[in-house]
Amino acid sequence: HGFTRSAENFMSWGEHLASWNIPTLVLSLCHSSAWDINIDQNGEDAYEVARSITSGPVLYIGHSNGAISSLVSASLDDNPVAVLGLDPVERIGGDHTDDAAMLNVPVRSLLGESGACNSWNSGLSAYQSASNSEVLQVTEADHCDFEAPTDTICTLACGGSNTLFDDGDIQSTIIGLSTSFVLWQVLDEDDAREWWDSN
């Protein structure tokens, strides 16, 4: 989850992935409040929790600042499967390109339209720095479209206006692409890879 958010804003993601028989852990990050923001510590914490539960493969997923923390988590892991960033946001003055550059696993990102709530796609350069990177822009997606569930606070602060697609179509695209990437990387499903590649 992102800045000033919690596991509540990512719980539907966890339930959705679990419905595909993917063991899923959703965390509330300790350093993501208005008075305590530390992307690096959040990444370290997520890595430590994941590795305290399993020695098996881990795919790291995050939204907003959490997407950058996911890069940190994977960079600490000796054997990550992949990283998926949902509308990543870099902290002011932050630079996690080195964390991404040291990864040799698939690193993918879905971006919303550039705007104030994603700091004008500030996390893009970090995700592009990975050697096996691909970034897709989701047309007309706003920052809230990547949360599941989102809430009125995000919608009022960051909701966008759509002329081509409604929010349901946008969110279905985000969920579909994300699910196909996870199934491809975790279960090595060729159909899932082809679905990602065709979009």
Short mmCIF file of C-alpha atoms in Angstrom, two decimals:
data_model
loop_
_atom_site.label_atom_id
_atom_site.label_comp_id
_atom_site.label_asym_id
_atom_site.label_seq_id
_atom_site.Cartn_x
_atom_site.Cartn_y
_atom_site.Cartn_z
CA HIS A 1 0.00 0.00 0.00
CA GLY A 2 0.98 3.61 -0.37
CA PHE A 3 1.63 6.67 1.77
CA THR A 4 -0.92 7.18 4.59
CA ARG A 5 -2.73 4.02 3.48
CA SER A 6 -2.93 0.57 5.10
CA ALA A 7 -3.53 -3.09 4.38
CA GLU A 8 -7.23 -2.22 4.18
CA ASN A 9 -6.53 -0.52 0.83
CA PHE A 10 -4.88 -3.69 -0.51
CA MET A 11 -7.06 -6.39 1.04
CA SER A 12 -9.15 -7.00 -2.08
CA TRP A 13 -5.90 -7.53 -4.02
CA GLY A 14 -4.90 -10.20 -1.52
CA GLU A 15 -8.31 -11.89 -1.66
CA HIS A 16 -8.27 -11.83 -5.45
CA LEU A 17 -4.82 -13.40 -5.76
CA ALA A 18 -5.67 -15.98 -3.08
CA SER A 19 -8.71 -16.95 -5.15
CA TRP A 20 -6.22 -18.07 -7.85
CA ASN A 21 -4.48 -20.32 -5.29
CA ILE A 22 -1.59 -17.90 -4.83
CA PRO A 23 -0.55 -17.76 -1.16
CA THR A 24 -0.83 -14.06 -0.37
CA LEU A 25 0.26 -11.83 2.50
CA VAL A 26 -1.01 -8.25 2.84
CA LEU A 27 0.84 -5.99 5.29
CA SER A 28 0.19 -2.68 6.98
CA LEU A 29 3.57 -0.97 6.70
CA CYS A 30 4.83 0.66 9.89
CA HIS A 31 6.54 3.64 8.27
CA SER A 32 3.87 5.01 5.97
CA SER A 33 2.14 7.70 7.98
CA ALA A 34 2.21 11.47 7.60
CA TRP A 35 4.63 11.71 10.53
CA ASP A 36 6.80 8.67 9.73
CA ILE A 37 7.60 7.85 6.11
CA ASN A 38 10.49 5.52 5.36
CA ILE A 39 10.25 3.63 2.07
CA ASP A 40 13.50 1.75 2.69
CA GLN A 41 12.48 0.52 6.14
CA ASN A 42 9.09 -0.56 4.77
CA GLY A 43 10.89 -2.57 2.10
CA GLU A 44 13.17 -4.17 4.68
CA ASP A 45 10.21 -4.97 6.93
CA ALA A 46 8.22 -6.58 4.11
CA TYR A 47 11.23 -8.67 3.10
CA GLU A 48 11.83 -9.82 6.69
CA VAL A 49 8.17 -10.75 7.22
CA ALA A 50 8.04 -12.66 3.92
CA ARG A 51 11.20 -14.58 4.71
CA SER A 52 10.05 -15.34 8.26
CA ILE A 53 7.05 -17.13 6.74
CA THR A 54 8.57 -18.92 3.74
CA SER A 55 11.88 -19.82 2.20
CA GLY A 56 10.06 -20.40 -1.08
CA PRO A 57 9.54 -18.04 -4.00
CA VAL A 58 8.23 -14.54 -3.30
CA LEU A 59 6.84 -12.03 -5.76
CA TYR A 60 6.70 -8.49 -4.34
CA ILE A 61 3.79 -6.20 -5.28
CA GLY A 62 3.19 -2.64 -4.13
CA HIS A 63 1.19 0.49 -4.88
CA SER A 64 2.49 4.07 -4.84
CA ASN A 65 5.33 4.37 -2.27
CA GLY A 66 4.75 0.67 -1.61
CA ALA A 67 5.80 -0.06 -5.19
CA ILE A 68 9.20 1.48 -4.46
CA SER A 69 9.38 -0.45 -1.17
CA SER A 70 8.76 -3.61 -3.22
CA LEU A 71 11.91 -2.88 -5.22
CA VAL A 72 13.81 -2.55 -1.95
CA SER A 73 12.37 -5.86 -0.68
CA ALA A 74 13.35 -7.70 -3.85
CA SER A 75 16.84 -6.17 -3.82
CA LEU A 76 17.40 -7.66 -0.34
CA ASP A 77 16.09 -11.08 -1.33
CA ASP A 78 18.55 -13.68 -2.64
CA ASN A 79 15.89 -15.31 -4.79
CA PRO A 80 12.90 -13.09 -5.60
CA VAL A 81 10.54 -14.26 -8.35
CA ALA A 82 9.56 -10.85 -9.70
CA VAL A 83 8.32 -7.36 -8.78
CA LEU A 84 5.10 -5.64 -9.79
CA GLY A 85 4.66 -1.93 -9.14
CA LEU A 86 1.22 -0.34 -9.34
CA ASP A 87 1.51 3.38 -10.14
CA PRO A 88 4.85 3.71 -8.29
CA VAL A 89 5.71 6.94 -6.49
CA GLU A 90 9.25 7.84 -5.45
CA ARG A 91 9.70 9.92 -2.30
CA ILE A 92 10.80 13.52 -2.71
CA GLY A 93 14.55 13.47 -3.27
CA GLY A 94 14.58 9.67 -3.34
CA ASP A 95 16.40 7.55 -5.87
CA HIS A 96 15.89 3.79 -5.94
CA THR A 97 17.32 3.21 -9.40
CA ASP A 98 20.26 1.30 -7.85
CA ASP A 99 17.89 -1.10 -6.05
CA ALA A 100 16.11 -1.79 -9.33
CA ALA A 101 19.32 -2.07 -11.35
CA MET A 102 20.63 -4.89 -9.15
CA LEU A 103 17.57 -7.05 -9.91
CA ASN A 104 17.81 -9.72 -12.60
CA VAL A 105 14.19 -10.89 -12.34
CA PRO A 106 11.17 -9.59 -14.24
CA VAL A 107 10.20 -6.12 -13.02
CA ARG A 108 6.92 -4.77 -14.32
CA SER A 109 4.92 -1.64 -13.63
CA LEU A 110 1.48 -0.38 -14.49
CA LEU A 111 1.27 3.42 -14.51
CA GLY A 112 -1.64 5.78 -14.20
CA GLU A 113 -1.88 9.09 -15.98
CA SER A 114 0.76 11.53 -14.78
CA GLY A 115 -0.52 13.89 -12.08
CA ALA A 116 0.01 15.31 -8.62
CA CYS A 117 -1.05 12.16 -6.74
CA ASN A 118 1.60 10.00 -8.39
CA SER A 119 4.10 12.87 -8.34
CA TRP A 120 4.04 12.99 -12.12
CA ASN A 121 5.06 9.33 -12.50
CA SER A 122 8.04 9.84 -10.20
CA GLY A 123 8.58 6.09 -9.76
CA LEU A 124 8.98 5.47 -13.47
CA SER A 125 12.77 5.88 -13.59
CA ALA A 126 13.31 3.37 -10.79
CA TYR A 127 11.22 0.73 -12.56
CA GLN A 128 12.90 1.41 -15.90
CA SER A 129 16.31 0.86 -14.30
CA ALA A 130 15.82 -2.88 -13.90
CA SER A 131 17.49 -4.97 -16.61
CA ASN A 132 14.32 -7.01 -17.26
CA SER A 133 11.81 -4.19 -17.08
CA GLU A 134 8.54 -3.37 -18.80
CA VAL A 135 6.23 -0.47 -18.03
CA LEU A 136 2.68 -0.11 -19.32
CA GLN A 137 0.53 3.00 -19.01
CA VAL A 138 -3.15 2.36 -18.30
CA THR A 139 -5.08 4.99 -20.24
CA GLU A 140 -7.15 7.30 -18.02
CA ALA A 141 -6.19 5.45 -14.83
CA ASP A 142 -5.90 7.65 -11.77
CA HIS A 143 -3.93 6.82 -8.62
CA CYS A 144 -7.00 5.41 -6.82
CA ASP A 145 -7.73 2.90 -9.58
CA PHE A 146 -4.78 0.80 -8.38
CA GLU A 147 -6.08 0.37 -4.83
CA ALA A 148 -8.56 -2.36 -3.99
CA PRO A 149 -10.59 -1.18 -2.27
CA THR A 150 -10.08 2.55 -2.53
CA ASP A 151 -12.06 5.05 -0.47
CA THR A 152 -13.62 8.50 -0.52
CA ILE A 153 -10.43 10.17 0.72
CA CYS A 154 -8.43 8.94 -2.27
CA THR A 155 -11.25 9.56 -4.70
CA LEU A 156 -11.70 13.16 -3.55
CA ALA A 157 -7.96 13.89 -3.54
CA CYS A 158 -6.81 11.89 -6.55
CA GLY A 159 -9.78 10.76 -8.62
CA GLY A 160 -9.58 11.70 -12.29
CA SER A 161 -12.11 12.28 -15.00
CA ASN A 162 -12.63 9.77 -17.78
CA THR A 163 -13.78 10.38 -21.33
CA LEU A 164 -12.93 7.05 -22.98
CA PHE A 165 -13.30 4.39 -20.27
CA ASP A 166 -15.24 4.09 -17.04
CA ASP A 167 -13.55 3.22 -13.73
CA GLY A 168 -14.82 -0.37 -13.89
CA ASP A 169 -13.13 -0.97 -17.24
CA ILE A 170 -9.91 0.64 -16.04
CA GLN A 171 -9.83 -1.36 -12.82
CA SER A 172 -10.61 -4.59 -14.71
CA THR A 173 -7.63 -3.89 -16.98
CA ILE A 174 -5.34 -3.31 -13.99
CA ILE A 175 -6.54 -6.44 -12.21
CA GLY A 176 -6.37 -8.53 -15.39
CA LEU A 177 -2.83 -7.48 -16.28
CA SER A 178 -1.63 -7.87 -12.69
CA THR A 179 -3.21 -11.30 -12.29
CA SER A 180 -1.77 -12.53 -15.57
CA PHE A 181 1.71 -11.36 -14.56
CA VAL A 182 1.50 -13.10 -11.17
CA LEU A 183 0.19 -16.34 -12.69
CA TRP A 184 2.90 -16.22 -15.34
CA GLN A 185 5.71 -15.63 -12.84
CA VAL A 186 4.54 -17.79 -9.93
CA LEU A 187 2.83 -20.69 -11.72
CA ASP A 188 4.60 -20.41 -15.09
CA GLU A 189 1.29 -20.37 -16.96
CA ASP A 190 1.87 -19.77 -20.67
CA ASP A 191 -1.68 -18.50 -21.20
CA ALA A 192 -1.09 -15.81 -18.58
CA ARG A 193 2.16 -14.75 -20.25
CA GLU A 194 0.45 -14.51 -23.60
CA TRP A 195 -2.35 -12.41 -22.12
CA TRP A 196 0.18 -9.94 -20.67
CA ASP A 197 2.17 -9.86 -23.90
CA SER A 198 -0.93 -9.27 -26.02
CA ASN A 199 -1.97 -6.22 -24.03
#
